[in-house]
PDB file of C-alpha atoms and ligand atoms in Angstrom:
ATOM      1  CA  UNK A   1     -60.317  78.276  28.168  1.00 45.00           C
ATOM      2  CA  UNK A   2     -59.065  79.529  31.650  1.00 49.00           C
ATOM      3  CA  UNK A   3     -59.469  83.242  31.072  1.00 51.00           C
ATOM      4  CA  UNK A   4     -62.276  85.461  32.524  1.00 57.00           C
ATOM      5  CA  UNK A   5     -65.114  85.469  30.388  1.00 58.00           C
ATOM      6  CA  UNK A   6     -67.242  88.637  29.805  1.00 64.00           C
ATOM      7  CA  UNK A   7     -70.504  86.961  30.109  1.00 68.00           C
ATOM      8  CA  UNK A   8     -71.929  83.537  30.671  1.00 77.00           C
ATOM      9  CA  UNK A   9     -73.127  82.165  27.307  1.00 76.00           C
ATOM     10  CA  UNK A  10     -75.137  79.138  28.751  1.00 93.00           C
ATOM     11  CA  UNK A  11     -78.644  79.199  27.306  1.00 95.00           C
ATOM     12  CA  UNK A  12     -80.033  79.308  30.828  1.00 96.00           C
ATOM     13  CA  UNK A  13     -78.095  82.471  31.567  1.00 96.00           C
ATOM     14  CA  UNK A  14     -78.925  84.245  28.357  1.00 97.00           C
ATOM     15  CA  UNK A  15     -82.493  83.561  29.103  1.00 97.00           C
ATOM     16  CA  UNK A  16     -82.398  84.800  32.709  1.00 97.00           C
ATOM     17  CA  UNK A  17     -80.537  87.918  31.899  1.00 97.00           C
ATOM     18  CA  UNK A  18     -82.935  88.741  28.860  1.00 97.00           C
ATOM     19  CA  UNK A  19     -86.015  88.268  30.752  1.00 98.00           C
ATOM     20  CA  UNK A  20     -84.932  90.093  33.798  1.00 98.00           C
ATOM     21  CA  UNK A  21     -83.906  93.025  31.523  1.00 97.00           C
ATOM     22  CA  UNK A  22     -87.359  92.943  30.161  1.00 97.00           C
ATOM     23  CA  UNK A  23     -89.077  93.307  33.564  1.00 97.00           C
ATOM     24  CA  UNK A  24     -89.844  89.733  34.323  1.00 98.00           C
ATOM     25  CA  UNK A  25     -89.220  88.429  37.778  1.00 97.00           C
ATOM     26  CA  UNK A  26     -88.856  84.846  38.659  1.00 98.00           C
ATOM     27  CA  UNK A  27     -87.645  82.126  41.081  1.00 97.00           C
ATOM     28  CA  UNK A  28     -84.953  79.591  40.095  1.00 97.00           C
ATOM     29  CA  UNK A  29     -84.977  75.797  40.462  1.00 95.00           C
ATOM     30  CA  UNK A  30     -88.038  75.295  42.486  1.00 96.00           C
ATOM     31  CA  UNK A  31     -87.719  71.955  43.985  1.00 96.00           C
ATOM     32  CA  UNK A  32     -91.368  71.606  45.258  1.00 97.00           C
ATOM     33  CA  UNK A  33     -92.599  71.638  41.740  1.00 98.00           C
ATOM     34  CA  UNK A  34     -92.326  68.640  39.364  1.00 98.00           C
ATOM     35  CA  UNK A  35     -89.256  68.277  37.442  1.00 97.00           C
ATOM     36  CA  UNK A  36     -87.737  71.230  39.423  1.00 97.00           C
ATOM     37  CA  UNK A  37     -88.475  74.020  36.592  1.00 97.00           C
ATOM     38  CA  UNK A  38     -85.255  76.310  35.941  1.00 97.00           C
ATOM     39  CA  UNK A  39     -87.429  79.427  36.068  1.00 98.00           C
ATOM     40  CA  UNK A  40     -90.744  79.914  37.861  1.00 98.00           C
ATOM     41  CA  UNK A  41     -93.199  82.808  37.348  1.00 98.00           C
ATOM     42  CA  UNK A  42     -95.738  82.239  40.144  1.00 96.00           C
ATOM     43  CA  UNK A  43     -98.009  85.223  39.438  1.00 94.00           C
ATOM     44  CA  UNK A  44     -98.214  84.035  35.655  1.00 97.00           C
ATOM     45  CA  UNK A  45     -98.550  80.341  36.610  1.00 98.00           C
ATOM     46  CA  UNK A  46     -95.849  79.723  34.270  1.00 98.00           C
ATOM     47  CA  UNK A  47     -92.799  77.655  34.275  1.00 98.00           C
ATOM     48  CA  UNK A  48     -89.595  77.375  31.866  1.00 98.00           C
ATOM     49  CA  UNK A  49     -87.476  74.456  31.510  1.00 98.00           C
ATOM     50  CA  UNK A  50     -83.957  74.838  29.577  1.00 97.00           C
ATOM     51  CA  UNK A  51     -83.099  71.623  28.395  1.00 96.00           C
ATOM     52  CA  UNK A  52     -79.708  70.382  27.175  1.00 96.00           C
ATOM     53  CA  UNK A  53     -80.283  68.572  23.907  1.00 96.00           C
ATOM     54  CA  UNK A  54     -78.041  65.640  24.792  1.00 95.00           C
ATOM     55  CA  UNK A  55     -79.052  64.878  28.249  1.00 95.00           C
ATOM     56  CA  UNK A  56     -82.903  65.344  27.471  1.00 96.00           C
ATOM     57  CA  UNK A  57     -82.764  63.530  24.077  1.00 96.00           C
ATOM     58  CA  UNK A  58     -83.832  66.287  21.612  1.00 96.00           C
ATOM     59  CA  UNK A  59     -84.414  65.195  18.033  1.00 93.00           C
ATOM     60  CA  UNK A  60     -82.089  67.639  16.629  1.00 95.00           C
ATOM     61  CA  UNK A  61     -78.295  68.123  15.218  1.00 94.00           C
ATOM     62  CA  UNK A  62     -76.874  68.422  18.612  1.00 94.00           C
ATOM     63  CA  UNK A  63     -78.139  65.056  19.897  1.00 94.00           C
ATOM     64  CA  UNK A  64     -75.762  62.115  19.135  1.00 92.00           C
ATOM     65  CA  UNK A  65     -75.488  58.932  21.025  1.00 92.00           C
ATOM     66  CA  UNK A  66     -72.000  58.194  22.308  1.00 93.00           C
ATOM     67  CA  UNK A  67     -70.026  55.570  20.349  1.00 93.00           C
ATOM     68  CA  UNK A  68     -69.382  53.558  23.407  1.00 95.00           C
ATOM     69  CA  UNK A  69     -71.839  52.179  26.158  1.00 96.00           C
ATOM     70  CA  UNK A  70     -74.684  53.143  23.694  1.00 95.00           C
ATOM     71  CA  UNK A  71     -77.464  51.101  25.501  1.00 96.00           C
ATOM     72  CA  UNK A  72     -76.354  52.745  28.749  1.00 97.00           C
ATOM     73  CA  UNK A  73     -76.646  56.193  27.322  1.00 96.00           C
ATOM     74  CA  UNK A  74     -79.902  55.260  25.467  1.00 96.00           C
ATOM     75  CA  UNK A  75     -81.393  54.059  28.671  1.00 97.00           C
ATOM     76  CA  UNK A  76     -80.394  56.881  30.713  1.00 96.00           C
ATOM     77  CA  UNK A  77     -81.507  59.604  28.179  1.00 97.00           C
ATOM     78  CA  UNK A  78     -84.741  57.877  27.697  1.00 97.00           C
ATOM     79  CA  UNK A  79     -85.218  57.968  31.242  1.00 97.00           C
ATOM     80  CA  UNK A  80     -84.471  61.637  31.541  1.00 97.00           C
ATOM     81  CA  UNK A  81     -87.011  62.299  28.672  1.00 97.00           C
ATOM     82  CA  UNK A  82     -89.807  60.106  30.130  1.00 98.00           C
ATOM     83  CA  UNK A  83     -89.375  62.247  33.432  1.00 98.00           C
ATOM     84  CA  UNK A  84     -89.513  65.365  31.629  1.00 98.00           C
ATOM     85  CA  UNK A  85     -92.945  64.311  30.038  1.00 97.00           C
ATOM     86  CA  UNK A  86     -94.237  63.306  33.334  1.00 98.00           C
ATOM     87  CA  UNK A  87     -93.172  66.462  34.922  1.00 98.00           C
ATOM     88  CA  UNK A  88     -94.748  68.568  32.167  1.00 98.00           C
ATOM     89  CA  UNK A  89     -97.999  66.672  32.277  1.00 98.00           C
ATOM     90  CA  UNK A  90     -98.264  66.989  36.145  1.00 98.00           C
ATOM     91  CA  UNK A  91     -97.486  70.773  35.931  1.00 98.00           C
ATOM     92  CA  UNK A  92    -100.107  71.313  33.211  1.00 98.00           C
ATOM     93  CA  UNK A  93    -102.780  69.228  35.138  1.00 98.00           C
ATOM     94  CA  UNK A  94    -102.189  71.565  37.947  1.00 98.00           C
ATOM     95  CA  UNK A  95    -102.779  74.654  36.080  1.00 98.00           C
ATOM     96  CA  UNK A  96     -99.183  75.554  35.142  1.00 98.00           C
ATOM     97  CA  UNK A  97     -98.196  76.749  31.621  1.00 98.00           C
ATOM     98  CA  UNK A  98     -94.902  75.140  30.451  1.00 98.00           C
ATOM     99  CA  UNK A  99     -92.441  76.427  28.044  1.00 98.00           C
ATOM    100  CA  UNK A 100     -89.640  74.160  27.077  1.00 98.00           C
ATOM    101  CA  UNK A 101     -86.494  76.087  25.568  1.00 98.00           C
ATOM    102  CA  UNK A 102     -84.020  73.603  23.996  1.00 97.00           C
ATOM    103  CA  UNK A 103     -80.272  74.306  24.052  1.00 96.00           C
ATOM    104  CA  UNK A 104     -80.167  74.313  20.263  1.00 97.00           C
ATOM    105  CA  UNK A 105     -82.301  77.506  20.209  1.00 97.00           C
ATOM    106  CA  UNK A 106     -79.275  79.414  21.551  1.00 97.00           C
ATOM    107  CA  UNK A 107     -76.368  77.244  20.784  1.00 95.00           C
ATOM    108  CA  UNK A 108     -74.855  75.515  17.715  1.00 94.00           C
ATOM    109  CA  UNK A 109     -75.221  76.157  14.013  1.00 95.00           C
ATOM    110  CA  UNK A 110     -78.987  76.039  14.015  1.00 95.00           C
ATOM    111  CA  UNK A 111     -79.378  78.792  16.781  1.00 96.00           C
ATOM    112  CA  UNK A 112     -81.867  81.623  16.464  1.00 97.00           C
ATOM    113  CA  UNK A 113     -81.145  85.254  17.031  1.00 97.00           C
ATOM    114  CA  UNK A 114     -81.012  85.888  20.922  1.00 97.00           C
ATOM    115  CA  UNK A 115     -83.542  88.964  20.652  1.00 97.00           C
ATOM    116  CA  UNK A 116     -85.960  86.334  18.705  1.00 97.00           C
ATOM    117  CA  UNK A 117     -85.816  83.690  21.441  1.00 97.00           C
ATOM    118  CA  UNK A 118     -86.232  86.435  24.109  1.00 98.00           C
ATOM    119  CA  UNK A 119     -89.232  88.008  22.228  1.00 97.00           C
ATOM    120  CA  UNK A 120     -90.987  84.544  21.963  1.00 98.00           C
ATOM    121  CA  UNK A 121     -90.345  83.667  25.491  1.00 98.00           C
ATOM    122  CA  UNK A 122     -91.750  87.066  26.669  1.00 98.00           C
ATOM    123  CA  UNK A 123     -94.545  86.877  24.500  1.00 98.00           C
ATOM    124  CA  UNK A 124     -95.472  83.404  25.705  1.00 98.00           C
ATOM    125  CA  UNK A 125     -95.161  84.531  29.428  1.00 98.00           C
ATOM    126  CA  UNK A 126     -97.605  87.287  28.720  1.00 97.00           C
ATOM    127  CA  UNK A 127    -100.209  85.140  26.747  1.00 96.00           C
ATOM    128  CA  UNK A 128     -99.022  81.763  25.726  1.00 98.00           C
ATOM    129  CA  UNK A 129    -100.570  78.417  25.588  1.00 98.00           C
ATOM    130  CA  UNK A 130    -100.268  75.678  28.156  1.00 98.00           C
ATOM    131  CA  UNK A 131     -97.541  74.029  26.397  1.00 98.00           C
ATOM    132  CA  UNK A 132     -94.950  75.641  24.141  1.00 98.00           C
ATOM    133  CA  UNK A 133     -91.538  74.850  22.499  1.00 97.00           C
ATOM    134  CA  UNK A 134     -88.660  76.970  21.434  1.00 97.00           C
ATOM    135  CA  UNK A 135     -85.806  75.189  19.564  1.00 97.00           C
ATOM    136  CA  UNK A 136     -83.317  75.830  16.889  1.00 96.00           C
ATOM    137  CA  UNK A 137     -83.608  75.488  13.171  1.00 89.00           C
ATOM    138  CA  UNK A 138     -85.582  77.083  10.345  1.00 71.00           C
ATOM    139  CA  UNK A 139     -89.017  76.297  12.173  1.00 58.00           C
ATOM    140  CA  UNK A 140     -87.869  77.506  15.630  1.00 59.00           C
ATOM    141  CA  UNK A 141     -89.763  74.795  17.236  1.00 54.00           C
ATOM    142  CA  UNK A 142     -92.970  75.298  15.822  1.00 49.00           C
TER     143      UNK A 142
HETATM  144 ZN1   ZN B   1     -81.891  70.537  20.395  1.00 66.24          ZN
END
């Protein structure tokens, strides 16, 4: 599609716009933190990763290993997932709270209502546990 789009529908952009509209302020892609979190809320000691289900190997309907070069892709994606776990562990060990928002929460046939995702992310920012996940599907990552 070459035309001008009214708004960016990538999950990260939906999240950024929605949280900003709710009064949250954050830094983007902070490289000095493990895993380069997508959104960083220094005052709340909280970070959010927005993960693509394919690249980060989510166990959901949006993940399917390509038909060709399967071992290459399996190794690559398993490497990404292992780095994700290491980054999250390092952040939590350093006192950060970590929310992972999977792409399928906002895209695909099992996506959740945008407002519901924003409500959960905002609630987590205010008073959430050290580790939290939001994903698509009936259980929404719980
Ligand atoms: Zn997913």
